[in-house]
Amino acid sequence: MNILILGSGGREHSLAWAVLQNPKCDRLIVAPGNAGIAQLAECAQIDILDGQAVATFAADESIDFVIIGPEAPLAVGVADDLRAAGFAVFGPSAAAARLESSKSFTKTICDACNAPTAAYAHFTHAEDARAYVRTRPLPIVVKADGLAAGKGVVVAETLKDALDAVDDMMGGQFGDAGAEVVVEDFLTGEEASFFVLVDGTTVLPIGTAQDHKRAFDGDTGPNTGGMGAYSPAPVMTDAVTQKALDEIVKPTMREMAQRGTPFNGVLFVGLMIDAGQPSLVEFNVRFGDPECQGLMMRLGGQVLDLLQACAEARLDSQTVHWADDHALSVVMAADGYPGDYVKGSEIKGLDALPKDSFHMAFHAGTSTQDGKTIATGGRVLALTARGDTLQQAHDRAYAMVDAIDWPAGFCRRDIGWRAL
Ligand code: AMP
Ligand code: GLY
């Protein structure tokens, strides 16, 4: 099989790594890819937000299967364009991707099937949102309705912060994404991410994880796209997992199908768990980054069979083969991230790292210049390890971190603290 993966992050590096473990993969192209991905697959410079351009490229390269990594191409309908052109595709339609691209849409779907989620209201006028905020208890959560690269959520501790968030978002901070806002009550508990494949009808759980969204140790500092993650998440007991499936995932997926917009792809279910009861915080319609890196190391080559079965609506015949193991991923980011960060610094020490089924240095924002690896993104590396215990995975991942010579980068030293 000839396979095309769209994306350029650590998530796509790990998808490429897993797909290549499967003997069915004859040729792998990643577009646009990055310096780490280029070490194991061909990279191609195409505009992945242009569905017609991707379809033309896929036809020229005799691609049999396309895996779409990030949310942006899904939200603009690249999966629809590829399916219309006759390709097998892993990733939802634009209509189903609204579960990530519109927070108010997700709330409407939850309302329609009584899925537990925070009480909320949806606004198109700042005055109405401000009036509502004044009537609710603090803290309160203000969310831009559309895609804002993980930055469109403010958990406000004071009324002033909440009102400022409304004004900033509706005043154009996130462009059109903030033209509408959702204001919701603050949920308490422990967060976890639950990943399920959905082929329109069948729901197949493929793993759980917890990530660390704050930039600095002790869960302090600004929110980021994720500074590290581990899998599995201990809070996702069998009982909590069953409740999440029965009360949130299955009803919402049935509702999507009944509306004529069935979901096909991976659903990233962001949960808050309080006293054994899960509530939905958000859906994403793609794998998490860096959660994906750990999941891919744990699942290995079977991932290709599972993603293909999902795309072809054959999930009812699939089983996931679990190893009783743990994975942990530490993100190294450029100094300054998530604000303005330094670009162009050299990273040394990567070649000496072990590269086996227990250790992988996934690249997120790198390029190669004159044979050197250069940091080009905010999140730059995801050092990921697998072990029999979380402690072993942790120690292996941090041993990789310590072997990297990159003075212009930083990482958190406490990934996994809650579970360790
Ligand atoms: P989201 O992009 O919707 O996942 O929100 C980003 C982060 O904000 C989440 O991972 C939570 O930590 C936090 N958050 C979002 N909504 C809520 C809520 N209703 N209650 C508490 N925390 C929330
Ligand atoms: N790590 C969180 C995300 O990918 O959205």
Coordinates of C-alpha atoms and ligand atoms in Angstrom, one line a residue:
M1 CA 0.0 0.0 0.0
N2 CA 1.0 3.6 -0.7
I3 CA 0.1 5.8 2.2
L4 CA 0.0 9.6 2.6
I5 CA -0.1 11.3 6.0
L6 CA -1.0 15.0 6.2
G7 CA 0.7 17.1 8.9
S8 CA 4.1 18.2 10.2
G9 CA 4.1 17.7 14.0
G10 CA 5.2 15.2 16.6
R11 CA 1.8 13.6 16.2
E12 CA 2.4 12.9 12.5
H13 CA 6.0 11.7 13.2
S14 CA 4.6 9.1 15.5
L15 CA 1.8 8.1 13.1
A16 CA 4.4 7.6 10.4
W17 CA 6.6 5.6 12.8
A18 CA 3.7 3.3 13.7
V19 CA 2.4 2.9 10.1
L20 CA 5.9 1.9 9.0
Q21 CA 6.0 -1.0 11.5
N22 CA 3.2 -2.6 9.5
P23 CA 4.4 -4.8 6.6
K24 CA 1.4 -3.6 4.5
C25 CA 3.0 -0.2 4.1
D26 CA 5.1 -0.2 0.9
R27 CA 5.6 3.5 0.5
L28 CA 5.0 6.4 2.9
I29 CA 4.8 10.1 2.0
V30 CA 4.2 12.7 4.7
A31 CA 3.1 16.2 3.6
P32 CA 4.6 18.6 4.6
G33 CA 6.5 16.5 7.3
N34 CA 9.6 17.8 9.2
A35 CA 13.3 16.9 9.6
G36 CA 12.6 13.9 11.9
I37 CA 9.9 12.5 9.6
A38 CA 12.3 12.9 6.6
Q39 CA 14.6 10.3 8.3
L40 CA 11.9 7.6 7.9
A41 CA 9.6 8.7 5.0
E42 CA 9.4 10.8 1.9
C43 CA 8.3 14.4 2.6
A44 CA 6.3 16.4 0.0
Q45 CA 5.6 20.2 0.0
I46 CA 1.9 20.5 -0.8
D47 CA -0.8 22.8 0.6
I48 CA -2.6 20.5 2.9
L49 CA -5.5 22.9 3.3
D50 CA -6.3 22.6 -0.4
G51 CA -8.3 19.5 -0.9
Q52 CA -8.1 19.5 -4.7
A53 CA -4.3 19.9 -4.6
V54 CA -4.0 17.0 -2.1
A55 CA -6.3 14.8 -4.3
T56 CA -4.3 15.6 -7.4
F57 CA -1.0 14.8 -5.6
A58 CA -2.5 11.5 -4.2
A59 CA -3.6 10.5 -7.7
D60 CA -0.2 11.3 -9.2
E61 CA 1.6 9.2 -6.5
S62 CA -0.9 6.3 -6.7
I63 CA -1.9 6.7 -3.0
D64 CA -4.2 4.0 -1.6
F65 CA -4.9 5.5 1.8
V66 CA -4.7 9.0 3.3
I67 CA -4.4 9.7 7.0
I68 CA -5.2 13.3 8.0
G69 CA -3.4 14.4 11.2
P70 CA -4.4 17.9 12.2
E71 CA -7.8 19.6 12.6
A72 CA -7.3 22.5 10.2
P73 CA -7.6 20.4 6.9
L74 CA -10.5 18.4 8.4
A75 CA -12.4 21.6 9.3
V76 CA -12.1 22.9 5.7
G77 CA -13.3 19.6 4.2
V78 CA -10.1 18.0 2.8
A79 CA -11.4 14.5 3.8
D80 CA -14.6 15.3 1.8
D81 CA -12.6 16.3 -1.3
L82 CA -10.5 13.1 -1.1
R83 CA -13.5 10.8 -0.6
A84 CA -15.2 12.5 -3.5
A85 CA -12.1 11.8 -5.6
G86 CA -12.4 8.1 -4.6
F87 CA -9.7 7.8 -2.0
A88 CA -9.9 5.8 1.3
V89 CA -9.4 8.4 4.0
F90 CA -8.9 8.4 7.8
G91 CA -10.5 11.5 9.2
P92 CA -14.0 13.0 9.5
S93 CA -16.0 15.2 7.0
A94 CA -16.1 18.9 7.6
A95 CA -19.7 18.5 8.9
A96 CA -18.6 15.9 11.5
A97 CA -15.4 18.0 12.3
R98 CA -17.7 20.7 13.6
L99 CA -17.4 18.7 16.9
E100 CA -14.1 20.5 17.2
S101 CA -14.5 23.5 15.0
S102 CA -17.6 24.8 16.8
K103 CA -17.9 24.5 20.6
S104 CA -21.6 25.6 20.5
F105 CA -22.3 22.8 18.0
T106 CA -20.8 20.2 20.4
K107 CA -23.0 21.7 23.2
T108 CA -26.1 21.3 21.0
I109 CA -25.3 17.7 20.3
C110 CA -24.8 17.0 24.0
D111 CA -28.1 18.7 24.8
A112 CA -29.9 16.6 22.2
C113 CA -28.8 13.3 23.9
N114 CA -28.4 14.5 27.5
A115 CA -24.6 13.9 27.6
P116 CA -23.1 15.2 30.8
T117 CA -21.2 18.5 30.2
A118 CA -20.9 21.9 31.9
A119 CA -24.0 24.2 31.9
Y120 CA -23.5 26.9 29.3
A121 CA -24.9 29.6 27.1
H122 CA -23.9 30.6 23.6
F123 CA -23.6 34.2 22.4
T124 CA -23.3 36.2 19.2
H125 CA -23.3 39.6 21.0
A126 CA -20.8 40.7 23.6
E127 CA -23.4 42.7 25.6
D128 CA -25.5 39.5 26.2
A129 CA -22.4 37.5 27.1
R130 CA -21.3 40.1 29.6
A131 CA -24.7 40.1 31.2
Y132 CA -24.8 36.3 31.5
V133 CA -21.3 36.2 33.0
R134 CA -22.5 38.5 35.8
T135 CA -25.2 36.0 36.8
R136 CA -22.9 33.0 37.1
P137 CA -20.6 31.8 39.9
L138 CA -16.8 32.1 39.6
P139 CA -14.6 30.7 38.3
I140 CA -16.3 30.8 34.9
V141 CA -15.0 29.5 31.5
V142 CA -15.1 31.7 28.3
K143 CA -14.5 29.9 25.0
A144 CA -14.1 31.2 21.5
D145 CA -16.6 29.1 19.4
G146 CA -14.2 28.3 16.5
L147 CA -10.7 26.9 16.1
A148 CA -8.1 29.0 18.0
A149 CA -5.1 26.6 18.1
G150 CA -5.8 25.6 21.8
K151 CA -5.7 29.3 22.9
G152 CA -9.4 30.1 22.8
V153 CA -10.3 29.1 26.3
V154 CA -10.0 31.4 29.4
V155 CA -10.7 30.0 32.9
A156 CA -11.6 33.3 34.6
E157 CA -11.1 33.5 38.4
T158 CA -12.5 37.0 38.6
L159 CA -15.5 38.8 37.0
K160 CA -13.0 41.3 35.4
D161 CA -11.0 38.5 33.8
A162 CA -14.2 37.0 32.4
L163 CA -15.5 40.3 31.0
D164 CA -12.1 41.0 29.5
A165 CA -12.1 37.6 27.9
V166 CA -15.5 38.2 26.3
D167 CA -14.3 41.6 25.0
D168 CA -11.0 40.2 23.7
M169 CA -12.5 37.3 21.9
M170 CA -15.5 39.1 20.5
G171 CA -13.3 42.1 19.7
G172 CA -11.3 40.0 17.2
Q173 CA -8.4 38.5 19.2
F174 CA -9.0 35.2 17.3
G175 CA -10.6 36.6 14.2
D176 CA -13.8 34.9 13.1
A177 CA -13.2 32.1 15.6
G178 CA -14.2 34.4 18.4
A179 CA -17.1 36.1 16.7
E180 CA -19.3 33.8 18.9
V181 CA -18.5 32.6 22.4
V182 CA -19.6 29.9 24.7
V183 CA -19.7 30.7 28.4
E184 CA -19.7 27.6 30.6
D185 CA -19.6 26.7 34.3
F186 CA -16.3 25.6 35.8
L187 CA -16.0 21.8 36.3
T188 CA -13.9 20.4 39.1
G189 CA -12.2 17.1 39.1
E190 CA -9.3 15.4 37.3
E191 CA -9.0 15.7 33.5
A192 CA -8.3 12.8 31.2
S193 CA -8.3 12.2 27.4
F194 CA -10.0 9.2 26.0
F195 CA -9.4 8.2 22.4
V196 CA -11.9 6.2 20.4
L197 CA -12.1 5.2 16.7
V198 CA -15.6 5.7 15.2
D199 CA -16.5 4.4 11.8
G200 CA -19.9 6.1 11.7
T201 CA -21.5 3.3 13.8
T202 CA -19.0 1.3 15.8
V203 CA -17.0 2.8 18.6
L204 CA -13.6 1.2 19.4
P205 CA -11.6 2.6 22.4
I206 CA -7.9 2.7 21.6
G207 CA -6.4 4.3 24.7
T208 CA -6.4 6.9 27.4
A209 CA -3.9 9.6 28.3
Q210 CA -3.3 12.7 30.5
D211 CA -1.5 15.7 29.3
H212 CA 0.1 18.7 30.9
K213 CA -1.2 21.9 29.3
R214 CA 0.6 24.5 31.4
A215 CA 4.1 25.6 30.4
F216 CA 5.9 25.2 33.7
D217 CA 6.5 22.7 36.5
G218 CA 3.7 22.3 39.1
D219 CA 1.1 23.0 36.4
T220 CA 1.9 26.8 36.4
G221 CA 2.4 29.3 33.7
P222 CA 0.5 29.9 30.5
N223 CA -1.5 27.3 28.6
T224 CA 0.2 25.5 25.8
G225 CA -0.7 22.9 23.2
G226 CA 0.7 20.3 25.7
M227 CA 4.1 20.0 27.4
G228 CA 4.0 16.2 27.9
A229 CA 1.6 13.3 28.3
Y230 CA 1.4 9.8 29.6
S231 CA -0.7 6.8 28.8
P232 CA -2.8 5.1 30.3
A233 CA -4.5 7.6 32.6
P234 CA -5.1 5.9 36.0
V235 CA -8.3 7.9 36.5
M236 CA -9.9 6.2 33.5
T237 CA -10.9 3.0 35.4
D238 CA -13.1 0.5 33.7
A239 CA -16.2 1.9 35.4
V240 CA -15.4 5.5 34.3
T241 CA -14.5 4.4 30.8
Q242 CA -17.9 2.5 30.6
K243 CA -19.8 5.6 31.8
A244 CA -18.0 7.8 29.3
L245 CA -18.9 5.4 26.5
D246 CA -22.5 4.9 27.5
E247 CA -23.3 8.5 28.5
I248 CA -21.2 10.6 26.2
V249 CA -19.5 8.9 23.3
K250 CA -22.2 6.5 22.0
P251 CA -25.2 8.9 22.4
T252 CA -23.3 11.7 20.7
M253 CA -22.1 9.5 17.9
R254 CA -25.7 8.2 17.4
E255 CA -26.9 11.8 17.3
M256 CA -24.3 12.7 14.6
A257 CA -25.4 9.7 12.5
Q258 CA -29.1 10.5 12.9
R259 CA -28.4 14.0 11.6
G260 CA -26.9 12.6 8.4
T261 CA -23.4 13.6 9.5
P262 CA -21.8 10.4 10.9
F263 CA -18.4 10.7 12.4
N264 CA -15.6 8.7 10.9
G265 CA -12.1 9.0 12.4
V266 CA -10.6 9.3 15.9
L267 CA -12.6 11.1 18.5
F268 CA -10.5 12.7 21.2
V269 CA -12.8 12.9 24.2
G270 CA -11.6 15.5 26.8
L271 CA -13.2 14.6 30.1
M272 CA -13.4 16.0 33.6
I273 CA -13.9 13.2 36.2
D274 CA -15.4 14.0 39.5
A275 CA -16.1 11.3 42.1
G276 CA -16.2 8.7 39.3
Q277 CA -18.6 10.7 37.0
P278 CA -17.1 11.9 33.7
S279 CA -18.4 15.1 32.0
L280 CA -17.4 16.3 28.6
V281 CA -15.0 19.2 28.4
E282 CA -14.4 19.1 24.7
F283 CA -14.2 16.9 21.6
N284 CA -11.4 17.0 19.2
V285 CA -11.6 15.2 15.9
R286 CA -8.0 14.1 15.6
F287 CA -5.3 12.6 17.9
G288 CA -3.8 14.8 20.6
D289 CA -0.3 16.0 20.4
P290 CA 1.7 14.8 22.4
E291 CA -0.8 12.2 23.5
C292 CA -0.6 10.5 20.1
Q293 CA 3.1 9.8 20.5
G294 CA 2.6 7.6 23.5
L295 CA -0.4 5.9 22.0
M296 CA 1.5 5.1 18.8
M297 CA 4.4 3.6 20.8
R298 CA 2.0 1.4 22.7
L299 CA 0.0 0.3 19.7
G300 CA 2.7 -0.1 17.1
G301 CA 2.0 -1.5 13.6
Q302 CA -1.6 -2.6 14.3
V303 CA -2.5 1.1 14.1
L304 CA -2.5 0.9 10.3
D305 CA -5.0 -2.0 10.3
L306 CA -7.2 -0.1 12.8
L307 CA -7.2 3.2 10.9
Q308 CA -7.9 1.4 7.6
A309 CA -10.8 -0.6 9.2
C310 CA -12.2 2.7 10.6
A311 CA -12.0 4.3 7.2
E312 CA -13.8 1.3 5.6
A313 CA -16.4 1.0 8.3
R314 CA -15.2 -2.4 9.4
L315 CA -14.4 -1.6 13.1
D316 CA -17.0 -4.2 14.3
S317 CA -14.5 -6.9 13.2
Q318 CA -11.5 -5.4 15.0
T319 CA -9.9 -6.0 18.3
V320 CA -7.1 -3.9 19.8
H321 CA -4.2 -5.9 21.1
W322 CA -2.9 -4.3 24.2
A323 CA 0.4 -4.7 25.9
D324 CA 0.2 -4.1 29.6
D325 CA 2.6 -1.2 29.3
H326 CA 3.0 2.6 29.8
A327 CA 4.3 5.4 27.7
L328 CA 5.4 8.9 28.6
S329 CA 6.3 11.8 26.4
V330 CA 8.2 15.0 27.4
V331 CA 8.0 18.0 25.1
M332 CA 11.1 20.2 24.6
A333 CA 10.0 23.7 23.5
A334 CA 11.9 26.7 22.3
D335 CA 12.6 29.4 25.0
G336 CA 9.7 31.8 25.0
Y337 CA 7.0 29.3 23.9
P338 CA 4.0 29.7 24.0
G339 CA 4.7 33.4 23.4
D340 CA 7.3 34.6 20.9
Y341 CA 10.0 32.1 20.7
V342 CA 13.6 31.9 19.4
K343 CA 13.9 30.2 16.0
G344 CA 17.0 28.8 14.3
S345 CA 18.9 27.4 17.2
E346 CA 20.9 24.2 16.7
I347 CA 19.9 20.9 18.5
K348 CA 22.7 18.5 19.2
G349 CA 22.8 15.0 20.6
L350 CA 19.9 13.5 18.7
D351 CA 22.0 11.0 16.7
A352 CA 23.3 9.4 19.9
L353 CA 19.8 8.6 21.3
P354 CA 18.6 5.0 21.3
K355 CA 16.0 4.5 18.6
D356 CA 14.1 1.3 19.3
S357 CA 10.5 0.3 20.2
F358 CA 11.1 1.7 23.7
H359 CA 12.6 5.1 22.8
M360 CA 11.7 7.6 20.1
A361 CA 12.7 11.2 19.7
F362 CA 9.7 12.5 17.7
H363 CA 10.2 15.8 16.0
A364 CA 7.5 18.5 16.1
G365 CA 9.2 21.7 14.9
T366 CA 12.6 21.0 13.2
S367 CA 14.3 21.4 9.9
T368 CA 17.7 20.4 8.6
Q369 CA 20.3 23.0 7.5
D370 CA 23.8 22.0 6.3
G371 CA 23.4 18.7 8.0
K372 CA 22.4 20.3 11.3
T373 CA 19.0 19.9 13.1
I374 CA 17.5 23.4 13.7
A375 CA 14.6 24.3 15.9
T376 CA 11.9 26.0 13.8
G377 CA 8.7 25.6 15.9
G378 CA 7.5 26.4 19.4
R379 CA 7.2 22.8 20.4
V380 CA 10.2 21.2 18.9
L381 CA 10.7 17.6 20.2
A382 CA 8.6 15.0 22.0
L383 CA 10.9 12.5 23.7
T384 CA 8.8 9.5 24.2
A385 CA 9.4 6.2 25.9
R386 CA 7.6 3.0 26.7
G387 CA 8.1 0.7 29.7
D388 CA 6.6 -2.0 31.9
T389 CA 5.8 0.7 34.5
L390 CA 5.2 4.4 34.2
Q391 CA 8.3 5.0 36.3
Q392 CA 10.4 3.1 33.7
A393 CA 8.8 5.0 30.8
H394 CA 9.5 8.3 32.7
D395 CA 13.1 7.4 33.4
R396 CA 13.8 6.4 29.8
A397 CA 12.1 9.6 28.5
Y398 CA 14.1 11.9 30.8
A399 CA 17.3 10.1 30.0
M400 CA 16.7 11.1 26.4
V401 CA 16.0 14.7 27.5
D402 CA 19.2 14.8 29.4
A403 CA 21.2 13.5 26.5
I404 CA 20.1 16.4 24.3
D405 CA 22.3 19.4 24.0
W406 CA 20.0 22.3 23.2
P407 CA 20.6 25.4 25.4
A408 CA 17.8 27.4 23.7
G409 CA 15.1 24.9 24.7
F410 CA 13.2 24.0 27.9
C411 CA 11.0 21.3 29.2
R412 CA 9.0 20.4 32.3
R413 CA 10.7 18.1 34.7
D414 CA 7.5 16.8 36.3
I415 CA 5.6 15.1 33.5
G416 CA 3.5 12.3 35.0
W417 CA 3.7 13.6 38.6
R418 CA 0.1 12.9 39.4
A419 CA 0.3 9.2 38.5
L420 CA 3.8 8.6 39.8
Ligands
AMP1 P1 -10.6 23.0 25.8 O1 -9.8 23.7 24.7 O2 -12.1 23.2 25.7 O3 -10.1 21.6 26.1 O4 -10.1 23.8 27.1 C1 -8.8 23.9 27.5 C2 -8.6 23.6 28.9 O5 -9.4 24.5 29.7 C3 -9.2 22.2 29.3 O6 -8.2 21.2 29.1 C4 -9.5 22.4 30.8 O7 -8.3 22.3 31.5 C5 -9.9 23.8 30.8 N1 -11.4 23.8 30.7 C6 -12.2 24.0 29.6 N2 -13.5 23.9 30.0 C7 -13.5 23.8 31.3 C8 -14.6 23.7 32.3 N3 -15.9 23.8 31.9 N4 -14.3 23.6 33.5 C9 -13.0 23.5 34.0 N5 -12.0 23.6 33.1 C10 -12.2 23.7 31.8
GLY2 N1 -2.5 18.0 23.7 C1 -3.8 18.5 23.5 C2 -4.2 18.6 22.1 O1 -3.6 18.0 21.2 O2 -5.2 19.2 21.8

